[in-house]
Short mmCIF file of the C-alpha atoms (twelve columns), coordinates in Angstrom:
data_MODEL
# 
_entry.id   MODEL 
# 
loop_
_atom_site.group_PDB 
_atom_site.id 
_atom_site.type_symbol 
_atom_site.label_atom_id 
_atom_site.label_alt_id 
_atom_site.label_comp_id 
_atom_site.label_asym_id 
_atom_site.label_seq_id 
_atom_site.Cartn_x 
_atom_site.Cartn_y 
_atom_site.Cartn_z 
_atom_site.pdbx_PDB_model_num 
ATOM 1   C CA . UNK A 1   34.108  -12.834 -36.854 1 
ATOM 2   C CA . UNK A 2   33.119  -12.524 -33.324 1 
ATOM 3   C CA . UNK A 3   29.881  -10.720 -32.981 1 
ATOM 4   C CA . UNK A 4   29.151  -7.697  -32.329 1 
ATOM 5   C CA . UNK A 5   29.113  -5.433  -29.214 1 
ATOM 6   C CA . UNK A 6   25.702  -4.419  -27.894 1 
ATOM 7   C CA . UNK A 7   25.051  -1.430  -27.683 1 
ATOM 8   C CA . UNK A 8   24.268  0.053   -24.043 1 
ATOM 9   C CA . UNK A 9   19.939  -0.032  -24.298 1 
ATOM 10  C CA . UNK A 10  19.922  4.089   -22.804 1 
ATOM 11  C CA . UNK A 11  21.569  5.020   -26.079 1 
ATOM 12  C CA . UNK A 12  19.781  2.488   -28.112 1 
ATOM 13  C CA . UNK A 13  16.829  4.573   -26.980 1 
ATOM 14  C CA . UNK A 14  18.644  7.843   -26.707 1 
ATOM 15  C CA . UNK A 15  18.112  8.423   -22.358 1 
ATOM 16  C CA . UNK A 16  19.780  9.126   -19.919 1 
ATOM 17  C CA . UNK A 17  19.368  5.873   -16.840 1 
ATOM 18  C CA . UNK A 18  17.589  8.379   -14.897 1 
ATOM 19  C CA . UNK A 19  14.882  8.635   -17.528 1 
ATOM 20  C CA . UNK A 20  11.534  8.738   -15.815 1 
ATOM 21  C CA . UNK A 21  8.872   6.321   -17.930 1 
ATOM 22  C CA . UNK A 22  7.230   8.311   -19.655 1 
ATOM 23  C CA . UNK A 23  9.630   9.593   -21.284 1 
ATOM 24  C CA . UNK A 24  10.861  6.007   -22.004 1 
ATOM 25  C CA . UNK A 25  8.256   5.624   -23.712 1 
ATOM 26  C CA . UNK A 26  7.805   8.454   -25.751 1 
ATOM 27  C CA . UNK A 27  12.002  8.001   -26.824 1 
ATOM 28  C CA . UNK A 28  10.378  4.628   -28.071 1 
ATOM 29  C CA . UNK A 29  7.015   4.991   -29.640 1 
ATOM 30  C CA . UNK A 30  9.521   8.231   -31.338 1 
ATOM 31  C CA . UNK A 31  12.449  5.613   -32.952 1 
ATOM 32  C CA . UNK A 32  9.765   2.970   -33.540 1 
ATOM 33  C CA . UNK A 33  7.143   4.703   -35.465 1 
ATOM 34  C CA . UNK A 34  11.428  6.370   -37.669 1 
ATOM 35  C CA . UNK A 35  11.721  2.439   -38.304 1 
ATOM 36  C CA . UNK A 36  9.462   0.935   -38.491 1 
ATOM 37  C CA . UNK A 37  9.715   -1.556  -41.256 1 
ATOM 38  C CA . UNK A 38  6.742   -0.934  -43.203 1 
ATOM 39  C CA . UNK A 39  7.893   2.450   -42.973 1 
ATOM 40  C CA . UNK A 40  11.699  1.730   -44.355 1 
ATOM 41  C CA . UNK A 41  10.435  -1.235  -47.360 1 
ATOM 42  C CA . UNK A 42  13.331  -3.504  -48.053 1 
ATOM 43  C CA . UNK A 43  15.868  -1.072  -45.637 1 
ATOM 44  C CA . UNK A 44  17.865  -4.054  -43.993 1 
ATOM 45  C CA . UNK A 45  19.373  -0.851  -41.225 1 
ATOM 46  C CA . UNK A 46  16.181  0.229   -40.342 1 
ATOM 47  C CA . UNK A 47  14.620  -3.365  -39.798 1 
ATOM 48  C CA . UNK A 48  17.776  -4.549  -36.974 1 
ATOM 49  C CA . UNK A 49  17.673  -0.400  -36.261 1 
ATOM 50  C CA . UNK A 50  13.840  -1.431  -35.011 1 
ATOM 51  C CA . UNK A 51  14.653  -4.761  -33.550 1 
ATOM 52  C CA . UNK A 52  17.425  -2.878  -31.310 1 
ATOM 53  C CA . UNK A 53  14.242  -0.548  -30.553 1 
ATOM 54  C CA . UNK A 54  12.123  -3.348  -29.544 1 
ATOM 55  C CA . UNK A 55  14.226  -4.901  -27.745 1 
ATOM 56  C CA . UNK A 56  16.044  -1.597  -25.028 1 
ATOM 57  C CA . UNK A 57  11.963  -1.041  -24.395 1 
ATOM 58  C CA . UNK A 58  11.331  -4.700  -23.695 1 
ATOM 59  C CA . UNK A 59  14.151  -3.759  -20.784 1 
ATOM 60  C CA . UNK A 60  13.891  -0.585  -19.654 1 
ATOM 61  C CA . UNK A 61  9.923   -0.851  -19.974 1 
ATOM 62  C CA . UNK A 62  10.063  -3.764  -17.441 1 
ATOM 63  C CA . UNK A 63  11.233  -2.687  -13.653 1 
ATOM 64  C CA . UNK A 64  12.094  -6.072  -12.482 1 
ATOM 65  C CA . UNK A 65  14.376  -5.939  -15.307 1 
ATOM 66  C CA . UNK A 66  15.059  -3.026  -15.395 1 
ATOM 67  C CA . UNK A 67  17.446  -3.076  -12.601 1 
ATOM 68  C CA . UNK A 68  18.419  -6.057  -13.560 1 
ATOM 69  C CA . UNK A 69  19.824  -4.605  -16.613 1 
ATOM 70  C CA . UNK A 70  21.501  -1.090  -14.418 1 
ATOM 71  C CA . UNK A 71  22.848  -4.284  -12.231 1 
ATOM 72  C CA . UNK A 72  24.571  -6.417  -13.927 1 
ATOM 73  C CA . UNK A 73  24.843  -4.487  -17.586 1 
ATOM 74  C CA . UNK A 74  23.599  -7.506  -20.282 1 
ATOM 75  C CA . UNK A 75  25.324  -10.748 -18.339 1 
ATOM 76  C CA . UNK A 76  22.094  -9.981  -16.484 1 
ATOM 77  C CA . UNK A 77  19.869  -11.802 -19.430 1 
ATOM 78  C CA . UNK A 78  22.495  -14.706 -21.100 1 
ATOM 79  C CA . UNK A 79  24.260  -18.137 -19.383 1 
ATOM 80  C CA . UNK A 80  20.886  -20.487 -19.186 1 
ATOM 81  C CA . UNK A 81  19.361  -18.123 -16.385 1 
ATOM 82  C CA . UNK A 82  18.197  -15.988 -19.250 1 
ATOM 83  C CA . UNK A 83  15.575  -15.213 -19.300 1 
ATOM 84  C CA . UNK A 84  15.663  -16.472 -23.349 1 
ATOM 85  C CA . UNK A 85  15.640  -14.137 -26.856 1 
ATOM 86  C CA . UNK A 86  13.022  -11.266 -27.350 1 
ATOM 87  C CA . UNK A 87  11.417  -10.974 -29.517 1 
ATOM 88  C CA . UNK A 88  7.621   -9.174  -29.099 1 
ATOM 89  C CA . UNK A 89  7.139   -10.111 -25.657 1 
ATOM 90  C CA . UNK A 90  3.926   -7.827  -25.232 1 
ATOM 91  C CA . UNK A 91  3.902   -6.926  -21.750 1 
ATOM 92  C CA . UNK A 92  0.268   -3.898  -21.134 1 
ATOM 93  C CA . UNK A 93  2.660   -1.267  -21.654 1 
ATOM 94  C CA . UNK A 94  4.940   -2.804  -23.905 1 
ATOM 95  C CA . UNK A 95  1.030   -3.320  -26.126 1 
ATOM 96  C CA . UNK A 96  -0.800  0.020   -25.125 1 
ATOM 97  C CA . UNK A 97  2.428   1.898   -26.831 1 
ATOM 98  C CA . UNK A 98  3.179   -1.006  -30.074 1 
ATOM 99  C CA . UNK A 99  -1.106  -0.416  -30.857 1 
ATOM 100 C CA . UNK A 100 -0.538  3.996   -30.912 1 
ATOM 101 C CA . UNK A 101 1.853   4.011   -32.903 1 
ATOM 102 C CA . UNK A 102 0.093   1.786   -34.830 1 
ATOM 103 C CA . UNK A 103 -2.956  4.629   -35.032 1 
ATOM 104 C CA . UNK A 104 -0.699  6.966   -35.686 1 
ATOM 105 C CA . UNK A 105 0.605   5.033   -38.600 1 
ATOM 106 C CA . UNK A 106 -2.455  3.424   -40.249 1 
ATOM 107 C CA . UNK A 107 -5.375  5.224   -37.999 1 
ATOM 108 C CA . UNK A 108 -5.654  1.389   -36.883 1 
ATOM 109 C CA . UNK A 109 -5.511  1.836   -33.230 1 
ATOM 110 C CA . UNK A 110 -8.158  0.902   -30.980 1 
ATOM 111 C CA . UNK A 111 -10.085 3.043   -28.763 1 
ATOM 112 C CA . UNK A 112 -9.657  3.148   -25.092 1 
ATOM 113 C CA . UNK A 113 -13.385 4.792   -25.250 1 
ATOM 114 C CA . UNK A 114 -14.990 1.679   -27.764 1 
ATOM 115 C CA . UNK A 115 -15.731 -0.788  -25.016 1 
ATOM 116 C CA . UNK A 116 -18.712 0.933   -22.154 1 
ATOM 117 C CA . UNK A 117 -16.809 -1.625  -20.354 1 
ATOM 118 C CA . UNK A 118 -14.989 -0.850  -17.021 1 
ATOM 119 C CA . UNK A 119 -13.644 -1.627  -14.052 1 
ATOM 120 C CA . UNK A 120 -16.028 0.063   -10.611 1 
ATOM 121 C CA . UNK A 121 -14.108 2.053   -9.170  1 
ATOM 122 C CA . UNK A 122 -12.153 1.059   -5.374  1 
ATOM 123 C CA . UNK A 123 -14.006 1.848   -1.524  1 
ATOM 124 C CA . UNK A 124 -12.766 2.860   1.695   1 
ATOM 125 C CA . UNK A 125 -14.349 2.112   4.562   1 
ATOM 126 C CA . UNK A 126 -12.934 3.204   8.213   1 
ATOM 127 C CA . UNK A 127 -13.407 0.838   10.697  1 
ATOM 128 C CA . UNK A 128 -12.647 1.442   14.762  1 
ATOM 129 C CA . UNK A 129 -12.181 -1.669  16.873  1 
ATOM 130 C CA . UNK A 130 -10.878 -1.524  20.648  1 
ATOM 131 C CA . UNK A 131 -7.833  -2.578  22.304  1 
ATOM 132 C CA . UNK A 132 -9.044  -6.196  22.801  1 
ATOM 133 C CA . UNK A 133 -10.676 -6.611  19.765  1 
ATOM 134 C CA . UNK A 134 -7.912  -5.866  17.972  1 
ATOM 135 C CA . UNK A 135 -6.375  -8.323  20.386  1 
ATOM 136 C CA . UNK A 136 -8.827  -11.646 19.673  1 
ATOM 137 C CA . UNK A 137 -9.524  -11.029 16.192  1 
ATOM 138 C CA . UNK A 138 -13.394 -9.363  15.880  1 
ATOM 139 C CA . UNK A 139 -16.317 -9.500  14.012  1 
ATOM 140 C CA . UNK A 140 -17.414 -5.974  12.468  1 
ATOM 141 C CA . UNK A 141 -20.878 -5.816  11.167  1 
ATOM 142 C CA . UNK A 142 -19.638 -2.687  7.902   1 
ATOM 143 C CA . UNK A 143 -22.122 -0.810  6.259   1 
ATOM 144 C CA . UNK A 144 -22.280 1.377   3.693   1 
ATOM 145 C CA . UNK A 145 -23.212 3.213   -0.067  1 
ATOM 146 C CA . UNK A 146 -21.984 1.535   -3.162  1 
ATOM 147 C CA . UNK A 147 -22.684 1.471   -6.648  1 
ATOM 148 C CA . UNK A 148 -24.605 -1.539  -7.222  1 
ATOM 149 C CA . UNK A 149 -25.704 -2.409  -10.900 1 
ATOM 150 C CA . UNK A 150 -28.587 -1.856  -12.014 1 
ATOM 151 C CA . UNK A 151 -31.471 -5.515  -12.137 1 
ATOM 152 C CA . UNK A 152 -33.682 -3.996  -14.450 1 
ATOM 153 C CA . UNK A 153 -31.662 -3.206  -17.443 1 
ATOM 154 C CA . UNK A 154 -28.758 -6.199  -16.509 1 
ATOM 155 C CA . UNK A 155 -25.965 -3.096  -15.698 1 
ATOM 156 C CA . UNK A 156 -26.663 -1.746  -19.952 1 
ATOM 157 C CA . UNK A 157 -28.007 1.249   -18.726 1 
ATOM 158 C CA . UNK A 158 -30.918 0.693   -22.069 1 
ATOM 159 C CA . UNK A 159 -34.714 0.005   -21.193 1 
ATOM 160 C CA . UNK A 160 -35.520 -4.035  -21.908 1 
ATOM 161 C CA . UNK A 161 -31.324 -4.964  -21.401 1 
ATOM 162 C CA . UNK A 162 -29.287 -5.880  -24.364 1 
ATOM 163 C CA . UNK A 163 -32.324 -6.280  -26.094 1 
ATOM 164 C CA . UNK A 164 -31.880 -2.383  -26.441 1 
ATOM 165 C CA . UNK A 165 -28.919 -1.511  -27.284 1 
ATOM 166 C CA . UNK A 166 -28.001 -1.323  -30.638 1 
ATOM 167 C CA . UNK A 167 -24.874 -1.240  -32.796 1 
ATOM 168 C CA . UNK A 168 -23.852 2.908   -34.075 1 
ATOM 169 C CA . UNK A 169 -25.094 2.662   -37.643 1 
ATOM 170 C CA . UNK A 170 -22.417 6.022   -37.486 1 
ATOM 171 C CA . UNK A 171 -18.637 3.927   -37.437 1 
ATOM 172 C CA . UNK A 172 -21.207 -0.177  -37.593 1 
ATOM 173 C CA . UNK A 173 -19.583 -0.771  -33.517 1 
ATOM 174 C CA . UNK A 174 -16.306 0.369   -33.671 1 
ATOM 175 C CA . UNK A 175 -15.945 3.795   -31.870 1 
ATOM 176 C CA . UNK A 176 -13.866 5.530   -34.947 1 
ATOM 177 C CA . UNK A 177 -14.713 7.144   -37.731 1 
ATOM 178 C CA . UNK A 178 -11.503 6.566   -40.328 1 
ATOM 179 C CA . UNK A 179 -11.216 10.077  -43.643 1 
ATOM 180 C CA . UNK A 180 -8.717  9.683   -45.768 1 
ATOM 181 C CA . UNK A 181 -6.013  12.016  -46.205 1 
ATOM 182 C CA . UNK A 182 -3.760  11.861  -48.931 1 
ATOM 183 C CA . UNK A 183 -1.734  8.490   -48.011 1 
ATOM 184 C CA . UNK A 184 -2.622  8.441   -44.735 1 
ATOM 185 C CA . UNK A 185 -6.148  7.070   -43.242 1 
ATOM 186 C CA . UNK A 186 -7.073  9.028   -40.401 1 
ATOM 187 C CA . UNK A 187 -9.507  7.371   -37.228 1 
ATOM 188 C CA . UNK A 188 -10.931 10.057  -35.315 1 
ATOM 189 C CA . UNK A 189 -13.502 9.159   -32.452 1 
ATOM 190 C CA . UNK A 190 -17.186 8.835   -33.461 1 
ATOM 191 C CA . UNK A 191 -19.140 11.787  -32.731 1 
ATOM 192 C CA . UNK A 192 -22.627 9.743   -32.516 1 
ATOM 193 C CA . UNK A 193 -21.852 6.830   -30.063 1 
ATOM 194 C CA . UNK A 194 -19.171 8.791   -28.411 1 
ATOM 195 C CA . UNK A 195 -16.748 5.807   -29.215 1 
ATOM 196 C CA . UNK A 196 -18.667 3.243   -27.498 1 
ATOM 197 C CA . UNK A 197 -19.522 1.340   -30.324 1 
ATOM 198 C CA . UNK A 198 -23.159 0.981   -29.030 1 
ATOM 199 C CA . UNK A 199 -26.309 3.791   -28.815 1 
ATOM 200 C CA . UNK A 200 -29.062 2.899   -26.004 1 
ATOM 201 C CA . UNK A 201 -32.951 3.987   -27.902 1 
ATOM 202 C CA . UNK A 202 -34.000 4.365   -25.349 1 
ATOM 203 C CA . UNK A 203 -32.441 4.834   -21.308 1 
ATOM 204 C CA . UNK A 204 -33.313 2.892   -18.316 1 
ATOM 205 C CA . UNK A 205 -36.198 4.173   -16.285 1 
ATOM 206 C CA . UNK A 206 -34.731 3.358   -13.796 1 
ATOM 207 C CA . UNK A 207 -30.895 4.217   -13.082 1 
ATOM 208 C CA . UNK A 208 -31.363 6.836   -16.322 1 
ATOM 209 C CA . UNK A 209 -29.060 4.479   -18.477 1 
ATOM 210 C CA . UNK A 210 -26.123 4.662   -16.409 1 
ATOM 211 C CA . UNK A 211 -26.613 1.078   -15.687 1 
ATOM 212 C CA . UNK A 212 -25.858 1.407   -11.796 1 
ATOM 213 C CA . UNK A 213 -27.554 2.557   -9.494  1 
ATOM 214 C CA . UNK A 214 -26.570 3.529   -5.462  1 
ATOM 215 C CA . UNK A 215 -27.629 1.559   -2.638  1 
ATOM 216 C CA . UNK A 216 -27.298 0.522   1.285   1 
ATOM 217 C CA . UNK A 217 -24.910 -2.604  1.289   1 
ATOM 218 C CA . UNK A 218 -24.475 -4.106  4.841   1 
ATOM 219 C CA . UNK A 219 -21.288 -5.966  5.296   1 
ATOM 220 C CA . UNK A 220 -19.852 -8.892  7.439   1 
ATOM 221 C CA . UNK A 221 -16.185 -8.352  7.572   1 
ATOM 222 C CA . UNK A 222 -13.305 -10.684 9.877   1 
ATOM 223 C CA . UNK A 223 -11.296 -8.606  12.003  1 
ATOM 224 C CA . UNK A 224 -8.034  -11.401 12.446  1 
ATOM 225 C CA . UNK A 225 -6.532  -10.927 15.467  1 
ATOM 226 C CA . UNK A 226 -3.447  -8.958  15.704  1 
ATOM 227 C CA . UNK A 227 -4.052  -6.071  13.666  1 
ATOM 228 C CA . UNK A 228 -2.730  -2.654  14.475  1 
ATOM 229 C CA . UNK A 229 -4.088  1.211   12.860  1 
ATOM 230 C CA . UNK A 230 -3.258  1.676   9.645   1 
ATOM 231 C CA . UNK A 231 -4.066  -1.934  8.132   1 
ATOM 232 C CA . UNK A 232 -5.696  -1.992  5.156   1 
ATOM 233 C CA . UNK A 233 -8.080  -5.149  4.558   1 
ATOM 234 C CA . UNK A 234 -9.074  -5.766  0.686   1 
ATOM 235 C CA . UNK A 235 -12.703 -6.828  0.239   1 
ATOM 236 C CA . UNK A 236 -11.875 -7.713  -3.847  1 
ATOM 237 C CA . UNK A 237 -15.148 -7.537  -5.884  1 
ATOM 238 C CA . UNK A 238 -16.721 -5.375  -2.936  1 
ATOM 239 C CA . UNK A 239 -16.152 -1.150  -3.870  1 
ATOM 240 C CA . UNK A 240 -19.089 -0.212  -6.803  1 
ATOM 241 C CA . UNK A 241 -19.977 -1.800  -9.187  1 
ATOM 242 C CA . UNK A 242 -17.854 -1.873  -13.160 1 
ATOM 243 C CA . UNK A 243 -19.700 0.094   -15.868 1 
ATOM 244 C CA . UNK A 244 -21.215 -1.983  -19.041 1 
ATOM 245 C CA . UNK A 245 -20.833 -5.705  -17.234 1 
ATOM 246 C CA . UNK A 246 -17.436 -4.421  -16.287 1 
ATOM 247 C CA . UNK A 247 -15.900 -5.802  -13.356 1 
ATOM 248 C CA . UNK A 248 -16.957 -4.868  -9.776  1 
ATOM 249 C CA . UNK A 249 -13.767 -2.597  -7.712  1 
ATOM 250 C CA . UNK A 250 -12.451 -3.417  -3.897  1 
ATOM 251 C CA . UNK A 251 -13.275 -2.275  -0.731  1 
ATOM 252 C CA . UNK A 252 -10.064 -1.867  1.117   1 
ATOM 253 C CA . UNK A 253 -11.171 -1.101  5.454   1 
ATOM 254 C CA . UNK A 254 -9.106  0.762   7.132   1 
ATOM 255 C CA . UNK A 255 -8.939  -0.214  10.566  1 
ATOM 256 C CA . UNK A 256 -8.313  1.964   13.489  1 
ATOM 257 C CA . UNK A 257 -7.932  1.115   17.142  1 
ATOM 258 C CA . UNK A 258 -9.468  3.284   19.954  1 
ATOM 259 C CA . UNK A 259 -7.305  4.322   22.890  1 
ATOM 260 C CA . UNK A 260 -7.509  2.358   25.676  1 
ATOM 261 C CA . UNK A 261 -7.409  3.077   29.324  1 
ATOM 262 C CA . UNK A 262 -4.585  2.138   30.239  1 
ATOM 263 C CA . UNK A 263 -2.477  0.000   28.099  1 
ATOM 264 C CA . UNK A 264 -0.169  1.373   25.077  1 
ATOM 265 C CA . UNK A 265 0.791   -0.536  22.079  1 
ATOM 266 C CA . UNK A 266 4.782   -0.143  20.998  1 
ATOM 267 C CA . UNK A 267 4.310   -2.800  17.900  1 
ATOM 268 C CA . UNK A 268 3.330   -5.833  19.225  1 
ATOM 269 C CA . UNK A 269 4.008   -5.264  23.441  1 
ATOM 270 C CA . UNK A 270 1.837   -4.671  25.626  1 
ATOM 271 C CA . UNK A 271 2.239   -1.904  27.979  1 
ATOM 272 C CA . UNK A 272 1.075   -0.398  30.731  1 
ATOM 273 C CA . UNK A 273 2.281   1.955   34.101  1 
ATOM 274 C CA . UNK A 274 1.227   0.024   37.092  1 
ATOM 275 C CA . UNK A 275 1.888   2.600   40.055  1 
ATOM 276 C CA . UNK A 276 3.276   1.967   43.344  1 
ATOM 277 C CA . UNK A 277 4.638   3.961   46.412  1 
ATOM 278 C CA . UNK A 278 7.965   3.961   47.632  1 
ATOM 279 C CA . UNK A 279 7.159   2.017   50.747  1 
ATOM 280 C CA . UNK A 280 6.256   -1.134  47.917  1 
ATOM 281 C CA . UNK A 281 8.582   -0.041  46.287  1 
ATOM 282 C CA . UNK A 282 11.766  0.209   48.984  1 
ATOM 283 C CA . UNK A 283 10.263  -2.874  50.505  1 
ATOM 284 C CA . UNK A 284 9.049   -4.772  48.101  1 
ATOM 285 C CA . UNK A 285 5.521   -6.365  47.767  1 
ATOM 286 C CA . UNK A 286 3.067   -8.266  45.252  1 
ATOM 287 C CA . UNK A 287 0.766   -6.926  43.911  1 
ATOM 288 C CA . UNK A 288 -2.115  -7.186  40.930  1 
ATOM 289 C CA . UNK A 289 -0.907  -6.073  37.289  1 
ATOM 290 C CA . UNK A 290 -3.859  -6.298  34.453  1 
ATOM 291 C CA . UNK A 291 -3.608  -7.764  31.229  1 
ATOM 292 C CA . UNK A 292 -5.168  -8.638  27.783  1 
ATOM 293 C CA . UNK A 293 -6.996  -12.036 29.296  1 
ATOM 294 C CA . UNK A 294 -7.404  -10.601 32.586  1 
ATOM 295 C CA . UNK A 295 -4.813  -10.322 36.129  1 
ATOM 296 C CA . UNK A 296 -2.147  -11.957 36.797  1 
ATOM 297 C CA . UNK A 297 0.118   -11.385 40.101  1 
ATOM 298 C CA . UNK A 298 3.284   -9.682  39.755  1 
ATOM 299 C CA . UNK A 299 6.380   -10.241 42.600  1 
ATOM 300 C CA . UNK A 300 7.627   -6.565  43.167  1 
ATOM 301 C CA . UNK A 301 10.447  -7.351  44.337  1 
ATOM 302 C CA . UNK A 302 12.554  -4.398  46.987  1 
ATOM 303 C CA . UNK A 303 14.597  -2.270  46.072  1 
ATOM 304 C CA . UNK A 304 12.288  -0.821  42.795  1 
ATOM 305 C CA . UNK A 305 13.689  1.573   41.527  1 
ATOM 306 C CA . UNK A 306 10.548  4.101   39.414  1 
ATOM 307 C CA . UNK A 307 10.222  3.345   35.416  1 
ATOM 308 C CA . UNK A 308 12.374  -0.618  35.969  1 
ATOM 309 C CA . UNK A 309 9.959   -2.462  33.272  1 
ATOM 310 C CA . UNK A 310 8.989   -6.188  34.263  1 
ATOM 311 C CA . UNK A 311 8.631   -7.879  31.203  1 
ATOM 312 C CA . UNK A 312 5.195   -10.917 30.744  1 
ATOM 313 C CA . UNK A 313 6.151   -13.135 28.109  1 
ATOM 314 C CA . UNK A 314 3.304   -14.186 26.015  1 
ATOM 315 C CA . UNK A 315 0.686   -11.899 26.985  1 
ATOM 316 C CA . UNK A 316 1.548   -9.044  24.195  1 
ATOM 317 C CA . UNK A 317 -1.216  -9.263  20.444  1 
ATOM 318 C CA . UNK A 318 -0.616  -11.892 18.561  1 
ATOM 319 C CA . UNK A 319 1.895   -11.108 15.633  1 
ATOM 320 C CA . UNK A 320 -1.564  -11.171 12.632  1 
ATOM 321 C CA . UNK A 321 0.731   -13.199 10.445  1 
ATOM 322 C CA . UNK A 322 1.185   -16.366 12.895  1 
ATOM 323 C CA . UNK A 323 4.912   -15.594 13.837  1 
ATOM 324 C CA . UNK A 324 4.448   -16.343 17.731  1 
ATOM 325 C CA . UNK A 325 2.660   -12.868 20.352  1 
ATOM 326 C CA . UNK A 326 4.595   -10.579 21.763  1 
ATOM 327 C CA . UNK A 327 5.253   -9.564  25.355  1 
ATOM 328 C CA . UNK A 328 3.320   -7.026  27.737  1 
ATOM 329 C CA . UNK A 329 5.563   -4.940  29.710  1 
ATOM 330 C CA . UNK A 330 4.704   -4.005  33.109  1 
ATOM 331 C CA . UNK A 331 6.869   -0.256  34.495  1 
ATOM 332 C CA . UNK A 332 6.567   0.430   37.442  1 
ATOM 333 C CA . UNK A 333 6.436   4.210   39.063  1 
ATOM 334 C CA . UNK A 334 7.409   5.496   42.283  1 
ATOM 335 C CA . UNK A 335 4.624   8.101   43.020  1 
ATOM 336 C CA . UNK A 336 5.480   10.790  45.418  1 
ATOM 337 C CA . UNK A 337 2.905   11.199  48.298  1 
ATOM 338 C CA . UNK A 338 1.432   15.251  47.559  1 
ATOM 339 C CA . UNK A 339 -0.171  15.782  51.735  1 
ATOM 340 C CA . UNK A 340 2.351   14.278  54.967  1 
ATOM 341 C CA . UNK A 341 0.440   14.032  58.299  1 
ATOM 342 C CA . UNK A 342 2.404   15.424  60.612  1 
ATOM 343 C CA . UNK A 343 3.450   11.384  62.442  1 
ATOM 344 C CA . UNK A 344 4.492   10.544  58.591  1 
ATOM 345 C CA . UNK A 345 6.492   13.992  57.757  1 
ATOM 346 C CA . UNK A 346 8.559   13.021  61.502  1 
ATOM 347 C CA . UNK A 347 9.036   9.446   60.413  1 
ATOM 348 C CA . UNK A 348 10.561  10.221  56.969  1 
ATOM 349 C CA . UNK A 349 12.517  12.902  58.149  1 
ATOM 350 C CA . UNK A 350 14.041  10.581  60.408  1 
ATOM 351 C CA . UNK A 351 14.826  8.176   57.521  1 
ATOM 352 C CA . UNK A 352 16.025  11.138  56.140  1 
ATOM 353 C CA . UNK A 353 19.071  11.691  58.931  1 
ATOM 354 C CA . UNK A 354 20.139  7.719   58.993  1 
ATOM 355 C CA . UNK A 355 19.375  7.038   55.486  1 
ATOM 356 C CA . UNK A 356 23.174  6.103   54.123  1 
ATOM 357 C CA . UNK A 357 23.538  8.157   50.792  1 
ATOM 358 C CA . UNK A 358 26.586  5.608   49.466  1 
ATOM 359 C CA . UNK A 359 24.559  2.474   49.548  1 
ATOM 360 C CA . UNK A 360 20.677  4.155   49.239  1 
ATOM 361 C CA . UNK A 361 20.740  6.000   46.585  1 
ATOM 362 C CA . UNK A 362 23.996  5.681   44.165  1 
ATOM 363 C CA . UNK A 363 21.984  7.251   40.625  1 
ATOM 364 C CA . UNK A 364 22.697  10.666  43.523  1 
ATOM 365 C CA . UNK A 365 25.790  10.021  44.623  1 
ATOM 366 C CA . UNK A 366 26.950  9.571   40.646  1 
ATOM 367 C CA . UNK A 367 25.445  12.280  39.810  1 
ATOM 368 C CA . UNK A 368 26.955  14.043  42.133  1 
ATOM 369 C CA . UNK A 369 30.854  13.687  41.460  1 
ATOM 370 C CA . UNK A 370 29.863  13.369  37.900  1 
ATOM 371 C CA . UNK A 371 28.443  17.324  38.234  1 
ATOM 372 C CA . UNK A 372 31.976  17.957  40.994  1 
ATOM 373 C CA . UNK A 373 34.146  17.089  38.051  1 
ATOM 374 C CA . UNK A 374 32.021  19.156  35.578  1 
ATOM 375 C CA . UNK A 375 32.756  22.003  37.579  1 
ATOM 376 C CA . UNK A 376 34.981  21.393  40.077  1 
# 
């Protein structure tokens, strides 16, 4: 007999193809409770349906697998390059939903607040660096406040440290208490320990039972060459200390470049505008141009137009990922004199009389021709 054709995973869960992650999770949770084998003992059809639901959820709850399925359908997971069978392969999200189901079913779901251990918060530090510092890299000392583990109680929040922490007598360390209602056993958060599973007989006087104290922190950080405004450096474990010996959060250093008096930045290129006089542009000259590494001589050819850009190879920012350096773009801007002496005016008027418009001003001539074409 030919193998039975698999149903569409979206159809299995009863959701549309554009369903959000939360909608998929809710649909799976509802169907898994409905078709769970313990709720349908001896029902072969319900057991197969339960397997089908699990398989669909494993694919659609994973962004990467879902993208493959949306593109190739069931073929994405068949053949020699397929990811193998399904079974119960618990991702973090899958395990969370599955655990919740058992909690609804038998009153044995995990208590999210049972453990006092919790990761500390991430912190952000905005750091300004000079233009040149960003180009060559620099070490900076950061000074900021963070929550650190209380040394007096070792982060437990109890006077005397771990010796001051006791198992909750009401829930016996589970963080939950159960009550029986007919067939079902219902679990609720323990009111005495608030789901922690432990109680502190006497709070630590130094941290008032918080397990953490706020301290001034000093940290030396290396800013790599090539950073730009908005670059983020992640310093793992340098954020707030965790609760109940939980891991510390991370520190994110966000870089901001100070404005430079001469330079601007375009990706890894450095841009500088250099003013030159009309005679220099017309006759040509050689002049000093600033770069990130000092001054260099640049030859300005005769007839240079205002706005002309010259490229100095390798004079820009190093690539943050090690892929060479950018260039420096030197833009020459012809500066028109605002005050003329009588002699200067006389010479310029004479120059205007003898200036060959066709030869020396092709842009102006082309502009006039286009005006004539437009307006006659």
